[in-house]
PDB file of C-alpha atoms in Angstrom:
ATOM      1  CA  MET A   1     -31.674   2.286  -2.169  1.00 50.00           C
ATOM      2  CA  GLY A   2     -28.862  -0.254  -2.083  1.00 61.00           C
ATOM      3  CA  PRO A   3     -26.389  -0.738   0.751  1.00 73.00           C
ATOM      4  CA  GLU A   4     -23.903   2.048   1.412  1.00 86.00           C
ATOM      5  CA  VAL A   5     -20.571   1.555  -0.351  1.00 93.00           C
ATOM      6  CA  SER A   6     -17.414   2.160   1.656  1.00 98.00           C
ATOM      7  CA  VAL A   7     -14.003   3.044   0.235  1.00 99.00           C
ATOM      8  CA  TRP A   8     -10.839   1.564   1.724  1.00 99.00           C
ATOM      9  CA  PHE A   9      -7.110   2.036   1.213  1.00 99.00           C
ATOM     10  CA  THR A  10      -4.218  -0.309   1.928  1.00 99.00           C
ATOM     11  CA  SER A  11      -0.715  -1.085   0.726  1.00 99.00           C
ATOM     12  CA  ASP A  12       2.258  -3.429   1.046  1.00 98.00           C
ATOM     13  CA  LEU A  13       0.347  -6.613   1.773  1.00 99.00           C
ATOM     14  CA  HIS A  14       3.387  -8.691   0.762  1.00 98.00           C
ATOM     15  CA  ILE A  15       1.412 -11.919   0.729  1.00 99.00           C
ATOM     16  CA  GLY A  16       3.707 -14.930   1.137  1.00 98.00           C
ATOM     17  CA  HIS A  17       6.749 -12.737   1.825  1.00 98.00           C
ATOM     18  CA  ARG A  18       8.946 -14.315   4.498  1.00 95.00           C
ATOM     19  CA  LEU A  19      10.882 -11.166   5.301  1.00 94.00           C
ATOM     20  CA  CYS A  20       7.740  -9.112   5.895  1.00 97.00           C
ATOM     21  CA  ALA A  21       6.184 -11.918   7.932  1.00 96.00           C
ATOM     22  CA  THR A  22       9.332 -11.877  10.078  1.00 94.00           C
ATOM     23  CA  ILE A  23       9.407  -8.104  10.486  1.00 94.00           C
ATOM     24  CA  ARG A  24       5.723  -8.163  11.429  1.00 96.00           C
ATOM     25  CA  GLY A  25       6.360 -10.678  14.192  1.00 94.00           C
ATOM     26  CA  PHE A  26       4.988 -13.886  12.703  1.00 94.00           C
ATOM     27  CA  ILE A  27       8.405 -15.591  12.441  1.00 91.00           C
ATOM     28  CA  PRO A  28      10.999 -15.400  15.244  1.00 83.00           C
ATOM     29  CA  GLU A  29      14.036 -13.609  13.822  1.00 73.00           C
ATOM     30  CA  CYS A  30      16.475 -15.646  15.897  1.00 59.00           C
ATOM     31  CA  GLN A  31      15.645 -18.925  14.154  1.00 49.00           C
ATOM     32  CA  SER A  32      17.668 -19.984  11.114  1.00 52.00           C
ATOM     33  CA  LEU A  33      16.021 -20.863   7.821  1.00 54.00           C
ATOM     34  CA  PRO A  34      17.306 -24.443   7.186  1.00 56.00           C
ATOM     35  CA  VAL A  35      16.504 -25.801  10.660  1.00 48.00           C
ATOM     36  CA  ASN A  36      13.109 -24.179  11.072  1.00 74.00           C
ATOM     37  CA  GLU A  37      11.601 -24.363   7.600  1.00 82.00           C
ATOM     38  CA  ARG A  38       8.296 -25.724   8.889  1.00 84.00           C
ATOM     39  CA  ARG A  39       8.030 -22.981  11.512  1.00 84.00           C
ATOM     40  CA  ILE A  40       8.826 -20.330   8.938  1.00 87.00           C
ATOM     41  CA  GLU A  41       6.205 -21.616   6.516  1.00 91.00           C
ATOM     42  CA  SER A  42       3.688 -21.702   9.349  1.00 93.00           C
ATOM     43  CA  GLY A  43       4.536 -18.097  10.199  1.00 94.00           C
ATOM     44  CA  VAL A  44       3.956 -17.011   6.611  1.00 96.00           C
ATOM     45  CA  VAL A  45       0.575 -18.759   6.606  1.00 97.00           C
ATOM     46  CA  ASP A  46      -0.328 -17.034   9.877  1.00 97.00           C
ATOM     47  CA  HIS A  47       0.748 -13.678   8.411  1.00 98.00           C
ATOM     48  CA  ASP A  48      -1.394 -14.104   5.317  1.00 98.00           C
ATOM     49  CA  SER A  49      -4.339 -15.380   7.364  1.00 99.00           C
ATOM     50  CA  GLU A  50      -4.175 -12.382   9.691  1.00 99.00           C
ATOM     51  CA  LEU A  51      -4.284 -10.006   6.727  1.00 99.00           C
ATOM     52  CA  ALA A  52      -7.180 -11.953   5.197  1.00 99.00           C
ATOM     53  CA  GLY A  53      -9.164 -11.906   8.423  1.00 99.00           C
ATOM     54  CA  ASN A  54      -8.631  -8.192   8.923  1.00 99.00           C
ATOM     55  CA  TRP A  55      -9.714  -7.444   5.341  1.00 99.00           C
ATOM     56  CA  ASP A  56     -12.744  -9.725   5.424  1.00 99.00           C
ATOM     57  CA  ALA A  57     -13.895  -8.305   8.763  1.00 99.00           C
ATOM     58  CA  VAL A  58     -14.503  -4.815   7.384  1.00 99.00           C
ATOM     59  CA  VAL A  59     -14.731  -4.887   3.577  1.00 99.00           C
ATOM     60  CA  LYS A  60     -18.131  -5.741   2.125  1.00 98.00           C
ATOM     61  CA  PRO A  61     -18.599  -7.232  -1.362  1.00 97.00           C
ATOM     62  CA  GLY A  62     -19.809  -3.909  -2.785  1.00 96.00           C
ATOM     63  CA  ASP A  63     -17.025  -1.813  -1.266  1.00 99.00           C
ATOM     64  CA  GLN A  64     -14.132  -0.297  -3.188  1.00 99.00           C
ATOM     65  CA  VAL A  65     -10.549  -1.040  -2.130  1.00 99.00           C
ATOM     66  CA  TRP A  66      -7.493   0.814  -3.404  1.00 99.00           C
ATOM     67  CA  VAL A  67      -4.349  -1.294  -3.005  1.00 99.00           C
ATOM     68  CA  LEU A  68      -1.312   0.959  -3.279  1.00 99.00           C
ATOM     69  CA  GLY A  69       1.164  -1.626  -4.415  1.00 97.00           C
ATOM     70  CA  ASP A  70       3.426  -4.524  -3.442  1.00 99.00           C
ATOM     71  CA  ILE A  71       0.989  -7.405  -3.212  1.00 99.00           C
ATOM     72  CA  SER A  72       3.892  -9.876  -2.868  1.00 98.00           C
ATOM     73  CA  ALA A  73       7.683 -10.114  -2.865  1.00 97.00           C
ATOM     74  CA  GLY A  74       7.677 -10.397  -6.648  1.00 97.00           C
ATOM     75  CA  GLY A  75       8.533 -13.351  -8.865  1.00 96.00           C
ATOM     76  CA  THR A  76       6.070 -15.379 -10.886  1.00 98.00           C
ATOM     77  CA  ALA A  77       4.893 -17.889  -8.282  1.00 98.00           C
ATOM     78  CA  ALA A  78       4.637 -15.294  -5.506  1.00 98.00           C
ATOM     79  CA  GLN A  79       2.589 -12.897  -7.625  1.00 99.00           C
ATOM     80  CA  LEU A  80       0.196 -15.572  -8.846  1.00 99.00           C
ATOM     81  CA  SER A  81      -0.318 -16.759  -5.274  1.00 99.00           C
ATOM     82  CA  ALA A  82      -0.966 -13.205  -4.060  1.00 99.00           C
ATOM     83  CA  LEU A  83      -3.398 -12.586  -6.905  1.00 99.00           C
ATOM     84  CA  GLN A  84      -5.292 -15.722  -5.903  1.00 99.00           C
ATOM     85  CA  TRP A  85      -5.352 -14.490  -2.294  1.00 99.00           C
ATOM     86  CA  LEU A  86      -6.755 -11.155  -3.465  1.00 99.00           C
ATOM     87  CA  SER A  87      -9.364 -12.814  -5.674  1.00 99.00           C
ATOM     88  CA  ASN A  88     -10.744 -14.438  -2.520  1.00 99.00           C
ATOM     89  CA  ARG A  89     -11.170 -11.086  -0.768  1.00 99.00           C
ATOM     90  CA  PRO A  90     -14.427  -9.099  -0.978  1.00 99.00           C
ATOM     91  CA  GLY A  91     -14.667  -5.710  -2.647  1.00 99.00           C
ATOM     92  CA  GLU A  92     -13.981  -4.081  -5.993  1.00 99.00           C
ATOM     93  CA  LYS A  93     -10.204  -3.809  -6.043  1.00 99.00           C
ATOM     94  CA  HIS A  94      -8.042  -1.207  -7.784  1.00 99.00           C
ATOM     95  CA  LEU A  95      -4.247  -1.427  -7.918  1.00 99.00           C
ATOM     96  CA  ILE A  96      -1.724   1.382  -7.808  1.00 99.00           C
ATOM     97  CA  ALA A  97       1.287  -0.723  -8.746  1.00 99.00           C
ATOM     98  CA  GLY A  98       4.463  -0.818  -6.655  1.00 98.00           C
ATOM     99  CA  ASN A  99       8.046  -1.819  -7.309  1.00 97.00           C
ATOM    100  CA  HIS A 100       7.415  -5.466  -6.320  1.00 98.00           C
ATOM    101  CA  ASP A 101       4.488  -5.774  -8.738  1.00 98.00           C
ATOM    102  CA  GLY A 102       5.489  -7.174 -12.113  1.00 98.00           C
ATOM    103  CA  VAL A 103       2.785  -5.066 -13.746  1.00 99.00           C
ATOM    104  CA  HIS A 104       4.569  -1.802 -12.861  1.00 99.00           C
ATOM    105  CA  PRO A 105       6.271  -0.378 -15.990  1.00 98.00           C
ATOM    106  CA  LEU A 106       9.610  -0.162 -14.194  1.00 97.00           C
ATOM    107  CA  HIS A 107       9.752  -3.870 -15.068  1.00 98.00           C
ATOM    108  CA  ARG A 108      10.640  -4.673 -18.663  1.00 97.00           C
ATOM    109  CA  ASN A 109       7.885  -7.289 -19.054  1.00 97.00           C
ATOM    110  CA  SER A 110       5.156  -5.382 -17.243  1.00 98.00           C
ATOM    111  CA  HIS A 111       2.852  -5.624 -20.261  1.00 98.00           C
ATOM    112  CA  LYS A 112       2.854  -9.407 -19.957  1.00 98.00           C
ATOM    113  CA  TRP A 113       1.469  -9.181 -16.430  1.00 99.00           C
ATOM    114  CA  GLN A 114      -1.447  -6.907 -17.325  1.00 98.00           C
ATOM    115  CA  PRO A 115      -3.884  -9.732 -18.217  1.00 98.00           C
ATOM    116  CA  GLU A 116      -3.180 -11.605 -14.965  1.00 99.00           C
ATOM    117  CA  TYR A 117      -3.629  -8.560 -12.754  1.00 99.00           C
ATOM    118  CA  LEU A 118      -6.784  -7.477 -14.560  1.00 99.00           C
ATOM    119  CA  LYS A 119      -8.396 -10.802 -13.705  1.00 99.00           C
ATOM    120  CA  VAL A 120      -8.406  -9.596 -10.100  1.00 99.00           C
ATOM    121  CA  PHE A 121      -8.269  -5.799 -10.197  1.00 99.00           C
ATOM    122  CA  ALA A 122     -10.894  -3.580 -11.816  1.00 99.00           C
ATOM    123  CA  SER A 123      -8.069  -1.211 -12.788  1.00 99.00           C
ATOM    124  CA  VAL A 124      -4.264  -1.166 -12.727  1.00 99.00           C
ATOM    125  CA  GLN A 125      -2.303   2.079 -12.859  1.00 99.00           C
ATOM    126  CA  THR A 126       0.810   3.723 -11.439  1.00 98.00           C
ATOM    127  CA  MET A 127      -1.017   6.689  -9.884  1.00 99.00           C
ATOM    128  CA  ALA A 128      -4.500   8.073  -9.477  1.00 99.00           C
ATOM    129  CA  ARG A 129      -6.273  11.286  -8.517  1.00 98.00           C
ATOM    130  CA  ARG A 130      -9.253  11.145  -6.169  1.00 98.00           C
ATOM    131  CA  LYS A 131     -11.494  13.675  -4.409  1.00 97.00           C
ATOM    132  CA  ILE A 132     -11.531  13.675  -0.614  1.00 96.00           C
ATOM    133  CA  ASN A 133     -13.416  16.414   1.215  1.00 92.00           C
ATOM    134  CA  GLY A 134     -13.840  18.086  -2.164  1.00 93.00           C
ATOM    135  CA  GLN A 135     -10.107  18.438  -2.819  1.00 93.00           C
ATOM    136  CA  ASN A 136      -7.776  16.565  -5.132  1.00 96.00           C
ATOM    137  CA  VAL A 137      -5.623  13.901  -3.502  1.00 98.00           C
ATOM    138  CA  LEU A 138      -3.032  11.799  -5.324  1.00 98.00           C
ATOM    139  CA  LEU A 139      -2.426   8.070  -4.908  1.00 99.00           C
ATOM    140  CA  SER A 140       0.955   6.470  -5.524  1.00 99.00           C
ATOM    141  CA  HIS A 141       2.908   3.540  -4.162  1.00 98.00           C
ATOM    142  CA  PHE A 142       5.855   5.845  -3.546  1.00 96.00           C
ATOM    143  CA  PRO A 143       5.894   8.842  -1.180  1.00 94.00           C
ATOM    144  CA  TYR A 144       7.172  12.196  -2.396  1.00 94.00           C
ATOM    145  CA  ARG A 145      10.274  11.576  -0.299  1.00 87.00           C
ATOM    146  CA  GLY A 146      11.437   8.883   2.087  1.00 77.00           C
ATOM    147  CA  ASP A 147      12.085   5.147   1.929  1.00 80.00           C
ATOM    148  CA  HIS A 148      12.737   2.198   4.219  1.00 82.00           C
ATOM    149  CA  THR A 149      16.392   2.378   3.165  1.00 79.00           C
ATOM    150  CA  ASP A 150      18.971   5.085   3.819  1.00 81.00           C
ATOM    151  CA  LYS A 151      18.619   6.452   0.299  1.00 86.00           C
ATOM    152  CA  ASP A 152      15.433   7.213  -1.637  1.00 87.00           C
ATOM    153  CA  ARG A 153      15.003   4.732  -4.480  1.00 89.00           C
ATOM    154  CA  TYR A 154      12.918   4.750  -7.657  1.00 82.00           C
ATOM    155  CA  ILE A 155      13.148   8.525  -7.900  1.00 88.00           C
ATOM    156  CA  GLN A 156      12.221   8.496 -11.587  1.00 92.00           C
ATOM    157  CA  TYR A 157       8.941   6.741 -10.774  1.00 92.00           C
ATOM    158  CA  ARG A 158       7.826   9.070  -7.978  1.00 95.00           C
ATOM    159  CA  LEU A 159       5.341  11.893  -8.325  1.00 96.00           C
ATOM    160  CA  ARG A 160       6.660  15.422  -7.933  1.00 94.00           C
ATOM    161  CA  ASP A 161       5.351  17.344  -4.955  1.00 92.00           C
ATOM    162  CA  GLU A 162       3.433  20.299  -6.352  1.00 91.00           C
ATOM    163  CA  GLY A 163       1.178  20.918  -3.387  1.00 89.00           C
ATOM    164  CA  LEU A 164      -1.378  18.103  -3.413  1.00 94.00           C
ATOM    165  CA  PRO A 165      -1.840  15.670  -0.522  1.00 94.00           C
ATOM    166  CA  LEU A 166      -0.613  12.156  -1.274  1.00 96.00           C
ATOM    167  CA  LEU A 167      -1.645   8.693  -0.123  1.00 98.00           C
ATOM    168  CA  HIS A 168       1.216   6.206  -0.416  1.00 98.00           C
ATOM    169  CA  GLY A 169       2.805   2.959   0.738  1.00 98.00           C
ATOM    170  CA  HIS A 170       6.379   1.675   0.258  1.00 96.00           C
ATOM    171  CA  THR A 171       8.030   2.919   3.455  1.00 95.00           C
ATOM    172  CA  HIS A 172       6.893   0.111   5.807  1.00 94.00           C
ATOM    173  CA  SER A 173       6.938   2.763   8.511  1.00 93.00           C
ATOM    174  CA  ARG A 174       4.636   2.876  11.517  1.00 93.00           C
ATOM    175  CA  GLU A 175       4.242   6.598  10.841  1.00 92.00           C
ATOM    176  CA  LYS A 176       0.739   7.226   9.549  1.00 93.00           C
ATOM    177  CA  TYR A 177       1.034  10.729   8.165  1.00 85.00           C
ATOM    178  CA  ARG A 178       3.147  13.820   7.866  1.00 80.00           C
ATOM    179  CA  ALA A 179       1.768  17.324   7.961  1.00 70.00           C
ATOM    180  CA  GLY A 180       2.677  19.919   5.370  1.00 56.00           C
ATOM    181  CA  LEU A 181       5.766  21.739   6.587  1.00 53.00           C
ATOM    182  CA  ILE A 182       8.109  24.497   5.521  1.00 51.00           C
ATOM    183  CA  GLY A 183      11.719  23.477   6.079  1.00 52.00           C
ATOM    184  CA  HIS A 184      15.296  24.289   5.084  1.00 53.00           C
ATOM    185  CA  ASN A 185      17.836  22.158   3.274  1.00 53.00           C
ATOM    186  CA  GLY A 186      20.929  24.315   3.324  1.00 47.00           C
ATOM    187  CA  ALA A 187      19.958  27.451   1.414  1.00 42.00           C
ATOM    188  CA  ILE A 188      17.049  25.703  -0.312  1.00 42.00           C
ATOM    189  CA  ILE A 189      13.574  26.183   1.113  1.00 45.00           C
ATOM    190  CA  PHE A 190      11.238  23.288   0.412  1.00 53.00           C
ATOM    191  CA  ARG A 191       7.603  22.592   1.134  1.00 60.00           C
ATOM    192  CA  ASP A 192       6.353  19.120   1.998  1.00 77.00           C
ATOM    193  CA  SER A 193       2.705  18.535   1.172  1.00 89.00           C
ATOM    194  CA  PRO A 194       0.740  16.319   3.582  1.00 91.00           C
ATOM    195  CA  THR A 195       1.222  12.611   2.991  1.00 94.00           C
ATOM    196  CA  ILE A 196      -0.640   9.670   4.495  1.00 96.00           C
ATOM    197  CA  HIS A 197       0.970   6.253   4.659  1.00 97.00           C
ATOM    198  CA  VAL A 198      -1.759   3.638   4.136  1.00 98.00           C
ATOM    199  CA  GLY A 199       0.544   0.614   4.356  1.00 98.00           C
ATOM    200  CA  VAL A 200      -0.538  -2.171   6.690  1.00 99.00           C
ATOM    201  CA  ASP A 201       2.540  -1.654   8.880  1.00 98.00           C
ATOM    202  CA  ALA A 202       1.092   1.668  10.056  1.00 98.00           C
ATOM    203  CA  TRP A 203      -2.489   0.444  10.543  1.00 98.00           C
ATOM    204  CA  ASP A 204      -2.249  -2.814  12.505  1.00 98.00           C
ATOM    205  CA  LEU A 205      -2.362  -4.863   9.293  1.00 99.00           C
ATOM    206  CA  ARG A 206      -5.801  -3.469   8.427  1.00 99.00           C
ATOM    207  CA  PRO A 207      -7.313  -1.489   5.537  1.00 99.00           C
ATOM    208  CA  VAL A 208      -7.963   2.205   6.237  1.00 99.00           C
ATOM    209  CA  HIS A 209     -11.455   3.633   5.728  1.00 99.00           C
ATOM    210  CA  LEU A 210     -11.957   6.758   3.635  1.00 98.00           C
ATOM    211  CA  ASP A 211     -13.458   8.574   6.635  1.00 98.00           C
ATOM    212  CA  VAL A 212     -10.240   8.055   8.604  1.00 98.00           C
ATOM    213  CA  ILE A 213      -8.199   9.470   5.737  1.00 97.00           C
ATOM    214  CA  ALA A 214     -10.524  12.469   5.414  1.00 96.00           C
ATOM    215  CA  ALA A 215     -10.321  13.200   9.141  1.00 95.00           C
ATOM    216  CA  ALA A 216      -6.530  12.968   9.129  1.00 93.00           C
ATOM    217  CA  LEU A 217      -6.267  15.429   6.261  1.00 91.00           C
ATOM    218  CA  LEU A 218      -8.595  17.827   8.039  1.00 87.00           C
ATOM    219  CA  ASP A 219      -6.500  17.523  11.185  1.00 81.00           C
ATOM    220  CA  VAL A 220      -3.398  18.801   9.425  1.00 69.00           C
ATOM    221  CA  GLY A 221      -5.362  21.781   8.164  1.00 54.00           C
ATOM    222  CA  GLN A 222      -4.871  21.121   4.480  1.00 47.00           C
ATOM    223  CA  MET A 223      -8.524  20.725   3.517  1.00 41.00           C
ATOM    224  CA  PRO A 224     -11.582  22.909   4.010  1.00 38.00           C
ATOM    225  CA  HIS A 225     -13.979  22.073   6.827  1.00 35.00           C
TER     226      HIS A 225
END
């Protein structure tokens, strides 16, 4: 028998993204851009190197990695650089595209990016359905609800909550998961299905193993033991 294959999930790498490198503590926020250009560039390099080291430390060449969007800040040069970074990482990589990925169909020229992304990713899609603990789980860049802004954006590109657990990115929150809850919004009763945020901001800049996801879903009581 061959070596055991592990499955990993991650999101919002934002390779080369100055703002994310700043928010994640690699660039001091108090320093201005024109005066400290060298320091800022060094911080971005440190940010990308930290992510690379964390990935390489756990992902084996035969493993499968689901990247739930936003590999960079967007733009041609940034995306090509991030794709090169990803091509240097071990594992069979699958992309669930996010709003910063030119390959997502919310962008008018998404079809032109398909060939570039498929040089690195084994598949590129806007959502996926997987089995975890024998139950269907959805994958999307976007959560059912919530954002890192005051108002939910990209509503037309989000999945509708019809009762399935969801793995997502996008929020840049430190919150790892939400349990399924019954709540009230005025006179409207709504049900939130369990969601797990796999973005690096919630997981110390590291990929999340399938076993961790499975345990979290069991903890919220949404899957059979």
